[in-house]
Amino acid sequence: MEQVLRRKQKGNLARAFYRFKKNPLSLVGLSIILVMILIAILAPFIAPYPGDSAGAVHFKQMFQPPSWKHPFGTDEVGRDVLSRVIFGSRISLMLGVVVLFVAVGVGLPLGLFAGYLGGKVESVIMRITDIFLAIPPLVLALAVTAVLERNLYNSMFAIAFTWWPWYTRLAYGETLSKKEEDFVEVSESLGASRTYIMFREILPNMTSSLLVKITLDMGYAILVGAALGFLGLGAQPPTPEWGTLVSLGRIHLPKMWWLSTFAGLAIFITVLGFNLLGDGLRDFFDVEVE
Amino acid sequence: MNKPIRFILVGLVVVLLGGLAIGVAHAEEVVLTYVTQQETMCFDPAKSIDETELGNVFNTYDLLVYPLETGEAPVPWLAESWDVSGDGLTYTFHLRKGVLFHDGTELTAEDVAFSMDRMLRINMGFSWLWTGILDPGDVEVIDPYTVSFHLNKTFGPFIATLVQFGIVNKDLIMANMKEGEFGEFGDYGQEYLETTVAGSGPYTVESVELGDRIIFRKFDNYWRGWEEGQIDKVRWLIIPEAATMVVMMKKGEADMSEQWLSPEAFEDMAATPGVVVKENPQMQLFFLQMNNQKPPFDDVNVRKAISYAFDYATAIEAIFKGGAQAEGSVPVLMPGHNPDITVYQRDIEKAREYLAKSKYSKEELKAMTITYVYVYGLEIERKIGLLLADNLTEIDFNVEIRSELWGRITDMATKPESTPHFTAIYHTAKYPSPDSHTYLIYNPKAWGNYISMSWYENPEVTELTDSARTTADTEERYRLYGEVQRITTDEAAALFIANPVLRRAFRDHVKDYRYPGILGYDLVFYNLKIEK
């Protein structure tokens, strides 16, 4: 019996990989993300001028166009733009990870409770969730950061604050459909506790849709983070956050184009990478996510 | 030829001919386009405070006295002359006859008295200049062309402060007031003056689209008369993006730019044929307030160490790209500036010496985070922050840079506890007297706004600034202010950095631009001419 099951799983996995590979774009997405993660990890070793990502200033070499010495040029206080864009990857990826960690950590259990327990718990949780979902994430995040002191951590908090309801909704929907299934009813009749059923029976069965959503959301969270940075509400100088780099460079457009362009491209490529990968994963798991 | 194409061609010809006709009809009109990103909130002399609002007031209203030359006392204007009583408490002004408001009525002493009462009662804008000096009702109408101001106490810079006192048309305001908190005066016409003017200045407001544009039209009966080449119509456009403004200047779609563009943008424009960038020294101080009540800045040795650690030369050459290093709080061009004071230069050895004398140990200082707060969007202030943080790492300080909206900074300024260690501040002369750069910074009576964020307190300086205010003799007054400058620089009350230059870009056909040293006065379009 077990062997049959395992073989069936293996067949599923093979089919999934086939679907994943059939779409070359998802491989592109995967490679982009892997490269980005590598760049972020190895930043201090590959950035030509690591000091430029922190406090250093070199007023003697301001606004140099791209050259061999500075492939992305230098900025308004003479720092190497390439080094700053490389270090920026750490901030954007960290922002995405932290935001989704918090959003999933808060949103998921709430969705499970609402879906499985039902009744008043469900009404309270889901109505609060609806209120949050009614406000566009960027607007809500702007409001939150405006109240708090301006820094990177507060902007992460603000984005997470707007993001959890999506996971509540997802977990709620999945729980509703899973709780009527045989394996849940079997566990219930065997006397398993509610916590056990929610977290050991239902939760593992929604991993695939979760993974797809998280991957897609990484891109969006990074984008919202960059938007906050662009508006000056995120990372403070001298932190090389991509959105901030684009924003600070734009006053020198069009002449000093290299200030904004490369950071903008970095945002674009990363978000694209996560989207392609997310699409690929969706095919891989064969699930539907809004 | 098929039908639609023919229609389009006919349409094009009609449009071209129409455009030509309009062009011919307006060929005589001299038009100037000014671009800025700062929005105008009102046309009210009692409420105007920032550069664009002041510029609007100086174009559309008139003043008793006028600051014609940088660093000199204001000259008679609407007031042809004035007498001061022996005790220095009563100023009697003799008004020019035949000055007309835009509606054709004559400007008289009644309007002057009404304007000052209105200014003091609304209690916004620059009314703080006369707080404690004048109360509503203190201005007496002697006859239609004579008016007396009865001061509560002697106030040396009184005439100088009148450059911020625009005269409004009493009858027009009274006819257009709404319900409000001022009893028989309703709202004092505040709502009316949000979108229109009630003045006698060289220009009237033809139309306003808030946040987009203002059209000024010349007032034919202006008392100073008009000459060939002066500007008939001003298009004042609000352009939110700096890059757009630069492109408009380069392409000739704008004739005159605001002063807040980056030095790099001015360099870029100056390199374009047809564009001229004019630089003028101004009575402006750029400094970093150091909160004297927040550790470790409560220790004079720490403040002096920082004053020796900062790289002034780089700030002036690479960040401001011009201007002069500040010599104390009073700008170099200001009458009454004292040249015999300590001017700090970068000297790391000296900085370390003073740190060694500090009551704080090296470890204590290293453990503190020093905050530097600047106005969000001001590039120069951000770069100064980066330079400061870099300089101070050499004496083991840990500086955190943070941007805030202006409104938030003025909130912080109300209490020493909420005021950060460093705050970047521009303080431009609003009236030509050292009072604005001493009393307002150092006297506890003026505490609570962005100008006094150093929370500096020294009984001797308080006494000196108080008595300077009540000294009528100019030379003696300047001596007292000079003493204040000596003490406050010696104690490094703040980090005095620069007296920046003011830059504006012009298309090269715009002539006769001049800047009298006070914010907003160089936007007086009456002074400009366009060469054909």
PDB file of C-alpha atoms in Angstrom, chain B residues 189-379:
ATOM      1  CA  GLY B 189     -11.441  88.588   4.519  1.00  0.00           C
ATOM      2  CA  GLN B 190      -9.073  85.648   4.904  1.00  0.00           C
ATOM      3  CA  GLU B 191     -11.089  83.417   2.594  1.00  0.00           C
ATOM      4  CA  TYR B 192     -11.343  86.215   0.021  1.00  0.00           C
ATOM      5  CA  LEU B 193      -7.549  86.611  -0.060  1.00  0.00           C
ATOM      6  CA  GLU B 194      -6.977  82.915  -0.703  1.00  0.00           C
ATOM      7  CA  THR B 195      -7.538  83.423  -4.395  1.00  0.00           C
ATOM      8  CA  THR B 196      -7.425  87.156  -5.009  1.00  0.00           C
ATOM      9  CA  VAL B 197      -5.710  90.334  -3.840  1.00  0.00           C
ATOM     10  CA  ALA B 198      -6.710  93.634  -2.234  1.00  0.00           C
ATOM     11  CA  GLY B 199      -3.582  95.708  -2.752  1.00  0.00           C
ATOM     12  CA  SER B 200      -1.989  98.606  -4.595  1.00  0.00           C
ATOM     13  CA  GLY B 201       1.092  96.827  -5.967  1.00  0.00           C
ATOM     14  CA  PRO B 202       2.326  96.760  -9.570  1.00  0.00           C
ATOM     15  CA  TYR B 203       0.399  93.588 -10.468  1.00  0.00           C
ATOM     16  CA  THR B 204      -3.122  92.295 -10.085  1.00  0.00           C
ATOM     17  CA  VAL B 205      -4.110  88.659 -10.066  1.00  0.00           C
ATOM     18  CA  GLU B 206      -5.992  87.822 -13.244  1.00  0.00           C
ATOM     19  CA  SER B 207      -6.656  84.173 -12.485  1.00  0.00           C
ATOM     20  CA  VAL B 208      -5.614  81.473 -10.045  1.00  0.00           C
ATOM     21  CA  GLU B 209      -5.727  77.719 -10.298  1.00  0.00           C
ATOM     22  CA  LEU B 210      -4.408  76.548  -6.942  1.00  0.00           C
ATOM     23  CA  GLY B 211      -1.554  74.089  -7.292  1.00  0.00           C
ATOM     24  CA  ASP B 212      -1.268  74.764 -11.018  1.00  0.00           C
ATOM     25  CA  ARG B 213      -0.842  78.375 -12.115  1.00  0.00           C
ATOM     26  CA  ILE B 214      -1.343  82.055 -11.332  1.00  0.00           C
ATOM     27  CA  ILE B 215      -1.661  84.756 -13.978  1.00  0.00           C
ATOM     28  CA  PHE B 216      -0.535  88.244 -12.940  1.00  0.00           C
ATOM     29  CA  ARG B 217      -1.509  91.264 -15.053  1.00  0.00           C
ATOM     30  CA  LYS B 218       0.096  94.705 -14.726  1.00  0.00           C
ATOM     31  CA  PHE B 219      -1.877  97.401 -12.870  1.00  0.00           C
ATOM     32  CA  ASP B 220      -1.958 100.357 -15.277  1.00  0.00           C
ATOM     33  CA  ASN B 221      -2.373 103.011 -12.586  1.00  0.00           C
ATOM     34  CA  TYR B 222       0.544 101.851 -10.412  1.00  0.00           C
ATOM     35  CA  TRP B 223       2.031 104.919  -8.732  1.00  0.00           C
ATOM     36  CA  ARG B 224       5.571 104.332  -9.989  1.00  0.00           C
ATOM     37  CA  GLY B 225       4.434 104.287 -13.623  1.00  0.00           C
ATOM     38  CA  TRP B 226       5.440 101.935 -16.433  1.00  0.00           C
ATOM     39  CA  GLU B 227       8.194 101.922 -19.019  1.00  0.00           C
ATOM     40  CA  GLU B 228       8.795 100.170 -22.325  1.00  0.00           C
ATOM     41  CA  GLY B 229       9.915  96.553 -21.890  1.00  0.00           C
ATOM     42  CA  GLN B 230       8.448  96.008 -18.457  1.00  0.00           C
ATOM     43  CA  ILE B 231       6.335  92.905 -18.074  1.00  0.00           C
ATOM     44  CA  ASP B 232       2.615  93.057 -18.848  1.00  0.00           C
ATOM     45  CA  LYS B 233       1.713  89.551 -17.885  1.00  0.00           C
ATOM     46  CA  VAL B 234       3.366  86.927 -15.704  1.00  0.00           C
ATOM     47  CA  ARG B 235       2.569  83.249 -16.041  1.00  0.00           C
ATOM     48  CA  TRP B 236       3.514  81.698 -12.691  1.00  0.00           C
ATOM     49  CA  LEU B 237       3.529  77.921 -13.206  1.00  0.00           C
ATOM     50  CA  ILE B 238       3.794  75.293 -10.504  1.00  0.00           C
ATOM     51  CA  ILE B 239       5.915  72.395 -11.794  1.00  0.00           C
ATOM     52  CA  PRO B 240       6.364  69.592  -9.257  1.00  0.00           C
ATOM     53  CA  GLU B 241       9.344  67.880 -10.920  1.00  0.00           C
ATOM     54  CA  ALA B 242      12.725  69.580 -10.910  1.00  0.00           C
ATOM     55  CA  ALA B 243      13.771  67.759 -14.093  1.00  0.00           C
ATOM     56  CA  THR B 244      10.742  69.171 -15.940  1.00  0.00           C
ATOM     57  CA  MET B 245      11.644  72.694 -14.838  1.00  0.00           C
ATOM     58  CA  VAL B 246      15.179  72.280 -16.161  1.00  0.00           C
ATOM     59  CA  VAL B 247      13.908  71.061 -19.528  1.00  0.00           C
ATOM     60  CA  MET B 248      11.428  73.966 -19.758  1.00  0.00           C
ATOM     61  CA  MET B 249      14.214  76.465 -19.096  1.00  0.00           C
ATOM     62  CA  LYS B 250      16.487  74.857 -21.667  1.00  0.00           C
ATOM     63  CA  LYS B 251      13.785  74.783 -24.333  1.00  0.00           C
ATOM     64  CA  GLY B 252      12.713  78.363 -23.680  1.00  0.00           C
ATOM     65  CA  GLU B 253       9.259  77.437 -22.398  1.00  0.00           C
ATOM     66  CA  ALA B 254      10.069  79.263 -19.169  1.00  0.00           C
ATOM     67  CA  ASP B 255      11.920  82.557 -18.681  1.00  0.00           C
ATOM     68  CA  MET B 256      12.828  82.447 -15.005  1.00  0.00           C
ATOM     69  CA  SER B 257      13.330  79.607 -12.521  1.00  0.00           C
ATOM     70  CA  GLU B 258      12.907  79.187  -8.810  1.00  0.00           C
ATOM     71  CA  GLN B 259      15.989  79.186  -6.560  1.00  0.00           C
ATOM     72  CA  TRP B 260      15.523  75.723  -5.000  1.00  0.00           C
ATOM     73  CA  LEU B 261      16.963  73.620  -7.835  1.00  0.00           C
ATOM     74  CA  SER B 262      20.179  71.718  -7.145  1.00  0.00           C
ATOM     75  CA  PRO B 263      23.574  73.317  -7.909  1.00  0.00           C
ATOM     76  CA  GLU B 264      24.037  70.589 -10.534  1.00  0.00           C
ATOM     77  CA  ALA B 265      20.784  71.561 -12.250  1.00  0.00           C
ATOM     78  CA  PHE B 266      22.003  75.175 -12.414  1.00  0.00           C
ATOM     79  CA  GLU B 267      25.335  74.036 -13.862  1.00  0.00           C
ATOM     80  CA  ASP B 268      23.449  72.053 -16.464  1.00  0.00           C
ATOM     81  CA  MET B 269      21.255  75.032 -17.420  1.00  0.00           C
ATOM     82  CA  ALA B 270      24.147  77.491 -17.446  1.00  0.00           C
ATOM     83  CA  ALA B 271      25.847  75.328 -20.090  1.00  0.00           C
ATOM     84  CA  THR B 272      22.842  75.766 -22.405  1.00  0.00           C
ATOM     85  CA  PRO B 273      22.973  78.644 -24.928  1.00  0.00           C
ATOM     86  CA  GLY B 274      20.219  81.144 -24.219  1.00  0.00           C
ATOM     87  CA  VAL B 275      20.118  80.443 -20.491  1.00  0.00           C
ATOM     88  CA  VAL B 276      21.904  82.607 -17.927  1.00  0.00           C
ATOM     89  CA  VAL B 277      22.293  81.631 -14.289  1.00  0.00           C
ATOM     90  CA  LYS B 278      22.623  84.564 -11.904  1.00  0.00           C
ATOM     91  CA  GLU B 279      24.230  84.209  -8.515  1.00  0.00           C
ATOM     92  CA  ASN B 280      23.703  86.641  -5.693  1.00  0.00           C
ATOM     93  CA  PRO B 281      25.046  86.601  -2.175  1.00  0.00           C
ATOM     94  CA  GLN B 282      22.220  86.663   0.312  1.00  0.00           C
ATOM     95  CA  MET B 283      21.595  87.324   3.961  1.00  0.00           C
ATOM     96  CA  GLN B 284      21.044  83.688   4.703  1.00  0.00           C
ATOM     97  CA  LEU B 285      22.533  81.374   7.273  1.00  0.00           C
ATOM     98  CA  PHE B 286      22.681  77.626   6.792  1.00  0.00           C
ATOM     99  CA  PHE B 287      23.500  76.009  10.096  1.00  0.00           C
ATOM    100  CA  LEU B 288      23.037  72.882  12.126  1.00  0.00           C
ATOM    101  CA  GLN B 289      21.195  73.478  15.339  1.00  0.00           C
ATOM    102  CA  MET B 290      22.887  71.548  18.150  1.00  0.00           C
ATOM    103  CA  ASN B 291      20.438  70.857  20.940  1.00  0.00           C
ATOM    104  CA  ASN B 292      22.373  72.369  23.879  1.00  0.00           C
ATOM    105  CA  GLN B 293      20.077  70.652  26.360  1.00  0.00           C
ATOM    106  CA  LYS B 294      20.566  67.125  25.060  1.00  0.00           C
ATOM    107  CA  PRO B 295      23.623  65.094  26.145  1.00  0.00           C
ATOM    108  CA  PRO B 296      26.358  65.191  24.985  1.00  0.00           C
ATOM    109  CA  PHE B 297      25.734  68.634  23.441  1.00  0.00           C
ATOM    110  CA  ASP B 298      25.178  70.150  26.875  1.00  0.00           C
ATOM    111  CA  ASP B 299      28.991  70.106  27.101  1.00  0.00           C
ATOM    112  CA  VAL B 300      30.653  73.073  25.411  1.00  0.00           C
ATOM    113  CA  ASN B 301      33.779  70.966  24.720  1.00  0.00           C
ATOM    114  CA  VAL B 302      31.790  68.454  22.690  1.00  0.00           C
ATOM    115  CA  ARG B 303      30.224  71.265  20.671  1.00  0.00           C
ATOM    116  CA  LYS B 304      33.628  72.792  20.018  1.00  0.00           C
ATOM    117  CA  ALA B 305      35.067  69.409  19.047  1.00  0.00           C
ATOM    118  CA  ILE B 306      32.306  69.006  16.469  1.00  0.00           C
ATOM    119  CA  SER B 307      32.885  72.532  15.178  1.00  0.00           C
ATOM    120  CA  TYR B 308      36.528  71.604  14.595  1.00  0.00           C
ATOM    121  CA  ALA B 309      35.744  68.215  13.037  1.00  0.00           C
ATOM    122  CA  PHE B 310      33.399  69.431  10.302  1.00  0.00           C
ATOM    123  CA  ASP B 311      34.819  69.878   6.805  1.00  0.00           C
ATOM    124  CA  TYR B 312      33.617  73.386   5.872  1.00  0.00           C
ATOM    125  CA  ALA B 313      35.656  73.635   2.668  1.00  0.00           C
ATOM    126  CA  THR B 314      34.079  70.530   1.129  1.00  0.00           C
ATOM    127  CA  ALA B 315      30.627  71.694   2.187  1.00  0.00           C
ATOM    128  CA  ILE B 316      31.091  75.049   0.435  1.00  0.00           C
ATOM    129  CA  GLU B 317      32.934  73.795  -2.645  1.00  0.00           C
ATOM    130  CA  ALA B 318      31.313  70.444  -3.369  1.00  0.00           C
ATOM    131  CA  ILE B 319      27.858  70.725  -1.828  1.00  0.00           C
ATOM    132  CA  PHE B 320      26.830  74.385  -1.996  1.00  0.00           C
ATOM    133  CA  LYS B 321      29.175  74.983  -4.953  1.00  0.00           C
ATOM    134  CA  GLY B 322      29.539  78.616  -3.990  1.00  0.00           C
ATOM    135  CA  GLY B 323      28.789  81.063  -1.225  1.00  0.00           C
ATOM    136  CA  ALA B 324      30.899  81.782   1.825  1.00  0.00           C
ATOM    137  CA  GLN B 325      31.627  80.013   5.059  1.00  0.00           C
ATOM    138  CA  ALA B 326      29.395  81.374   7.797  1.00  0.00           C
ATOM    139  CA  GLU B 327      31.046  83.600  10.388  1.00  0.00           C
ATOM    140  CA  GLY B 328      28.825  83.059  13.366  1.00  0.00           C
ATOM    141  CA  SER B 329      25.058  83.266  13.211  1.00  0.00           C
ATOM    142  CA  VAL B 330      24.729  86.715  11.607  1.00  0.00           C
ATOM    143  CA  PRO B 331      25.206  86.519   7.816  1.00  0.00           C
ATOM    144  CA  VAL B 332      28.316  88.313   6.568  1.00  0.00           C
ATOM    145  CA  LEU B 333      26.275  90.768   4.464  1.00  0.00           C
ATOM    146  CA  MET B 334      23.935  91.747   7.269  1.00  0.00           C
ATOM    147  CA  PRO B 335      24.435  95.236   8.705  1.00  0.00           C
ATOM    148  CA  GLY B 336      25.852  94.732  12.195  1.00  0.00           C
ATOM    149  CA  HIS B 337      27.819  91.572  11.414  1.00  0.00           C
ATOM    150  CA  ASN B 338      30.863  91.248  13.692  1.00  0.00           C
ATOM    151  CA  PRO B 339      33.986  90.084  11.799  1.00  0.00           C
ATOM    152  CA  ASP B 340      36.130  89.685  14.948  1.00  0.00           C
ATOM    153  CA  ILE B 341      34.831  86.319  16.106  1.00  0.00           C
ATOM    154  CA  THR B 342      35.990  82.709  16.158  1.00  0.00           C
ATOM    155  CA  VAL B 343      35.535  81.071  12.777  1.00  0.00           C
ATOM    156  CA  TYR B 344      36.100  77.340  13.098  1.00  0.00           C
ATOM    157  CA  GLN B 345      38.138  75.438  10.529  1.00  0.00           C
ATOM    158  CA  ARG B 346      38.549  71.696  10.238  1.00  0.00           C
ATOM    159  CA  ASP B 347      41.302  70.574  12.611  1.00  0.00           C
ATOM    160  CA  ILE B 348      40.977  67.014  13.866  1.00  0.00           C
ATOM    161  CA  GLU B 349      43.787  67.443  16.401  1.00  0.00           C
ATOM    162  CA  LYS B 350      41.988  70.331  18.059  1.00  0.00           C
ATOM    163  CA  ALA B 351      38.724  68.402  17.936  1.00  0.00           C
ATOM    164  CA  ARG B 352      40.383  65.533  19.830  1.00  0.00           C
ATOM    165  CA  GLU B 353      41.866  67.971  22.356  1.00  0.00           C
ATOM    166  CA  TYR B 354      38.438  69.353  23.200  1.00  0.00           C
ATOM    167  CA  LEU B 355      36.945  65.874  23.395  1.00  0.00           C
ATOM    168  CA  ALA B 356      39.616  64.947  25.922  1.00  0.00           C
ATOM    169  CA  LYS B 357      38.447  67.867  28.075  1.00  0.00           C
ATOM    170  CA  SER B 358      34.814  66.757  27.900  1.00  0.00           C
ATOM    171  CA  LYS B 359      32.941  65.509  30.925  1.00  0.00           C
ATOM    172  CA  TYR B 360      31.895  62.533  28.821  1.00  0.00           C
ATOM    173  CA  SER B 361      34.369  59.685  28.405  1.00  0.00           C
ATOM    174  CA  LYS B 362      35.300  58.308  25.013  1.00  0.00           C
ATOM    175  CA  GLU B 363      33.329  55.130  25.682  1.00  0.00           C
ATOM    176  CA  GLU B 364      30.241  57.068  26.730  1.00  0.00           C
ATOM    177  CA  LEU B 365      30.344  59.146  23.542  1.00  0.00           C
ATOM    178  CA  LYS B 366      30.894  56.093  21.396  1.00  0.00           C
ATOM    179  CA  ALA B 367      27.847  54.409  22.882  1.00  0.00           C
ATOM    180  CA  MET B 368      25.556  57.343  22.020  1.00  0.00           C
ATOM    181  CA  THR B 369      23.686  57.639  18.739  1.00  0.00           C
ATOM    182  CA  ILE B 370      23.652  61.217  17.507  1.00  0.00           C
ATOM    183  CA  THR B 371      20.649  62.006  15.300  1.00  0.00           C
ATOM    184  CA  TYR B 372      20.806  64.353  12.370  1.00  0.00           C
ATOM    185  CA  VAL B 373      17.410  65.464  11.078  1.00  0.00           C
ATOM    186  CA  TYR B 374      16.877  67.254   7.788  1.00  0.00           C
ATOM    187  CA  VAL B 375      13.915  68.323   5.687  1.00  0.00           C
ATOM    188  CA  TYR B 376      12.727  65.566   3.389  1.00  0.00           C
ATOM    189  CA  GLY B 377      13.572  66.360  -0.225  1.00  0.00           C
ATOM    190  CA  LEU B 378      16.279  68.957   0.428  1.00  0.00           C
ATOM    191  CA  GLU B 379      19.284  67.455  -1.339  1.00  0.00           C
TER     192      GLU B 379
END
